[in-house]
mmCIF file of C-alpha atoms and ligand atoms in Angstrom:
data_model
loop_
_atom_site.group_PDB
_atom_site.id
_atom_site.type_symbol
_atom_site.label_atom_id
_atom_site.label_comp_id
_atom_site.label_asym_id
_atom_site.label_seq_id
_atom_site.Cartn_x
_atom_site.Cartn_y
_atom_site.Cartn_z
ATOM 1 C CA MET A 1 12.370 -23.186 -24.156
ATOM 2 C CA THR A 2 9.718 -22.311 -21.512
ATOM 3 C CA VAL A 3 8.005 -19.028 -21.986
ATOM 4 C CA THR A 4 6.629 -17.512 -18.729
ATOM 5 C CA GLU A 5 3.982 -14.880 -19.192
ATOM 6 C CA LYS A 6 3.168 -12.462 -16.426
ATOM 7 C CA SER A 7 -0.486 -11.803 -16.067
ATOM 8 C CA GLU A 8 -2.176 -9.178 -13.915
ATOM 9 C CA ASN A 9 -5.315 -9.210 -11.831
ATOM 10 C CA LEU A 10 -7.519 -6.608 -10.472
ATOM 11 C CA VAL A 11 -8.349 -7.419 -6.783
ATOM 12 C CA ARG A 12 -11.207 -5.632 -5.195
ATOM 13 C CA VAL A 13 -10.235 -3.737 -1.982
ATOM 14 C CA CYS A 14 -13.454 -2.131 -0.874
ATOM 15 C CA ALA A 15 -16.226 0.336 -1.919
ATOM 16 C CA VAL A 16 -14.950 3.885 -2.360
ATOM 17 C CA GLU A 17 -16.936 5.096 0.632
ATOM 18 C CA GLU A 18 -15.517 2.409 2.830
ATOM 19 C CA LEU A 19 -12.111 4.079 2.724
ATOM 20 C CA ALA A 20 -12.350 7.672 3.749
ATOM 21 C CA PRO A 21 -9.686 10.374 3.066
ATOM 22 C CA GLY A 22 -6.696 10.076 5.496
ATOM 23 C CA ASN A 23 -7.260 6.303 6.011
ATOM 24 C CA VAL A 24 -5.471 3.138 5.039
ATOM 25 C CA THR A 25 -6.633 -0.467 4.788
ATOM 26 C CA ARG A 26 -4.767 -3.715 4.481
ATOM 27 C CA VAL A 27 -5.412 -6.229 1.666
ATOM 28 C CA ASN A 28 -4.531 -9.669 2.796
ATOM 29 C CA LEU A 29 -2.707 -10.930 -0.262
ATOM 30 C CA GLN A 30 0.696 -12.616 -0.191
ATOM 31 C CA PRO A 31 2.507 -10.271 0.397
ATOM 32 C CA PRO A 32 -0.123 -7.909 1.899
ATOM 33 C CA ILE A 33 -0.829 -4.489 0.298
ATOM 34 C CA ALA A 34 -1.746 -1.214 1.965
ATOM 35 C CA VAL A 35 -4.362 0.933 0.162
ATOM 36 C CA TYR A 36 -4.599 4.557 1.080
ATOM 37 C CA ASN A 37 -7.015 7.409 0.504
ATOM 38 C CA ILE A 38 -5.052 10.701 0.461
ATOM 39 C CA GLU A 39 -7.437 13.536 -0.120
ATOM 40 C CA GLY A 40 -9.679 11.517 -2.386
ATOM 41 C CA GLU A 41 -6.985 9.913 -4.399
ATOM 42 C CA PHE A 42 -6.200 6.201 -3.869
ATOM 43 C CA TYR A 43 -2.691 4.758 -3.733
ATOM 44 C CA ALA A 44 -1.230 1.346 -2.819
ATOM 45 C CA THR A 45 2.125 0.099 -1.568
ATOM 46 C CA ALA A 46 3.573 -2.883 0.192
ATOM 47 C CA ASP A 47 2.051 -3.255 3.563
ATOM 48 C CA TRP A 48 5.157 -4.538 5.262
ATOM 49 C CA CYS A 49 7.593 -1.836 6.269
ATOM 50 C CA SER A 50 10.932 -2.439 4.425
ATOM 51 C CA HIS A 51 12.786 -2.186 7.668
ATOM 52 C CA ASP A 52 11.363 -5.083 9.797
ATOM 53 C CA LYS A 53 7.905 -6.067 8.288
ATOM 54 C CA SER A 54 5.597 -4.240 10.605
ATOM 55 C CA SER A 55 2.141 -3.794 9.005
ATOM 56 C CA LEU A 56 1.996 -0.163 7.891
ATOM 57 C CA ALA A 57 -1.817 -0.351 7.506
ATOM 58 C CA ASP A 58 -2.360 -1.720 11.023
ATOM 59 C CA GLU A 59 0.366 0.025 12.917
ATOM 60 C CA GLY A 60 1.370 3.086 10.858
ATOM 61 C CA PHE A 61 0.271 6.727 11.007
ATOM 62 C CA ILE A 62 -0.572 8.898 7.917
ATOM 63 C CA GLU A 63 0.445 12.511 7.981
ATOM 64 C CA ASN A 64 1.165 14.923 5.117
ATOM 65 C CA GLY A 65 1.053 12.189 2.437
ATOM 66 C CA GLU A 66 3.483 9.992 4.285
ATOM 67 C CA ILE A 67 3.012 6.780 6.304
ATOM 68 C CA GLU A 68 5.048 6.485 9.434
ATOM 69 C CA CYS A 69 5.891 3.065 10.620
ATOM 70 C CA GLY A 70 4.633 2.315 14.157
ATOM 71 C CA TRP A 71 7.703 0.188 15.176
ATOM 72 C CA HIS A 72 10.750 2.361 14.583
ATOM 73 C CA PHE A 73 9.138 5.396 12.923
ATOM 74 C CA ALA A 74 10.572 5.160 9.331
ATOM 75 C CA LYS A 75 8.556 7.210 6.959
ATOM 76 C CA PHE A 76 7.586 6.593 3.376
ATOM 77 C CA CYS A 77 6.012 8.835 0.654
ATOM 78 C CA ILE A 78 2.628 7.192 0.015
ATOM 79 C CA LYS A 79 2.541 8.363 -3.685
ATOM 80 C CA THR A 80 5.988 7.002 -4.607
ATOM 81 C CA GLY A 81 6.981 4.537 -1.930
ATOM 82 C CA ALA A 82 10.207 6.363 -1.302
ATOM 83 C CA VAL A 83 11.856 6.361 2.214
ATOM 84 C CA THR A 84 11.597 9.890 3.598
ATOM 85 C CA ALA A 85 13.037 9.021 7.165
ATOM 86 C CA PRO A 86 15.230 6.227 8.467
ATOM 87 C CA PRO A 87 15.848 3.570 9.677
ATOM 88 C CA ALA A 88 14.217 1.989 6.622
ATOM 89 C CA ALA A 89 16.568 2.117 3.520
ATOM 90 C CA ALA A 90 14.534 0.365 0.720
ATOM 91 C CA PRO A 91 11.532 1.915 -0.854
ATOM 92 C CA LEU A 92 8.153 0.330 -0.634
ATOM 93 C CA THR A 93 6.774 -1.590 -3.757
ATOM 94 C CA LYS A 94 4.173 0.519 -5.422
ATOM 95 C CA TYR A 95 0.861 -0.926 -6.873
ATOM 96 C CA GLU A 96 -1.546 0.660 -9.410
ATOM 97 C CA VAL A 97 -4.936 1.438 -8.094
ATOM 98 C CA GLN A 98 -8.156 1.675 -10.202
ATOM 99 C CA VAL A 99 -11.607 2.825 -9.249
ATOM 100 C CA VAL A 100 -14.229 0.934 -11.175
ATOM 101 C CA ASP A 101 -18.023 1.334 -10.602
ATOM 102 C CA GLY A 102 -17.563 2.827 -7.118
ATOM 103 C CA ALA A 103 -15.184 0.217 -5.878
ATOM 104 C CA VAL A 104 -11.399 0.403 -5.338
ATOM 105 C CA TYR A 105 -9.155 -2.174 -6.961
ATOM 106 C CA VAL A 106 -5.447 -2.872 -6.802
ATOM 107 C CA LEU A 107 -3.486 -4.377 -9.695
ATOM 108 C CA VAL A 108 -1.359 -7.358 -8.832
ATOM 109 C CA GLU A 109 0.566 -9.853 -10.788
ATOM 110 C CA GLY A 110 -1.118 -13.186 -10.894
HETATM 111 S S1 FES B 201 9.768 -1.966 11.219
HETATM 112 FE FE1 FES B 201 9.298 -0.031 10.245
HETATM 113 S S2 FES B 201 10.929 1.308 10.903
HETATM 114 FE FE2 FES B 201 11.420 -0.749 11.809
#
């Protein structure tokens, strides 16, 4: 029997001061991850919109804790990844974020 173990890795995103409140940045992993600063708290979701894979970090708009897709205007809750406006139907994958020694990290399976 083959035992497959999942491991997790912390990937450095940027220094805390490089991602100001109200902004989002894209981490070029496979798949890419969007990391947000919402009022000083950091969150991370899948970067690709679940409707048709636009980059939310590059083409989306943040307002009231939501990211609005720049292509067809679906909205997602940044804290939960839940869809808050169509046409997207599936939620965004959420990732854990940690701040260590003044830098922002995202936790990904490796
Ligand atoms: S690609 Fe985001 S709503 Fe269509």
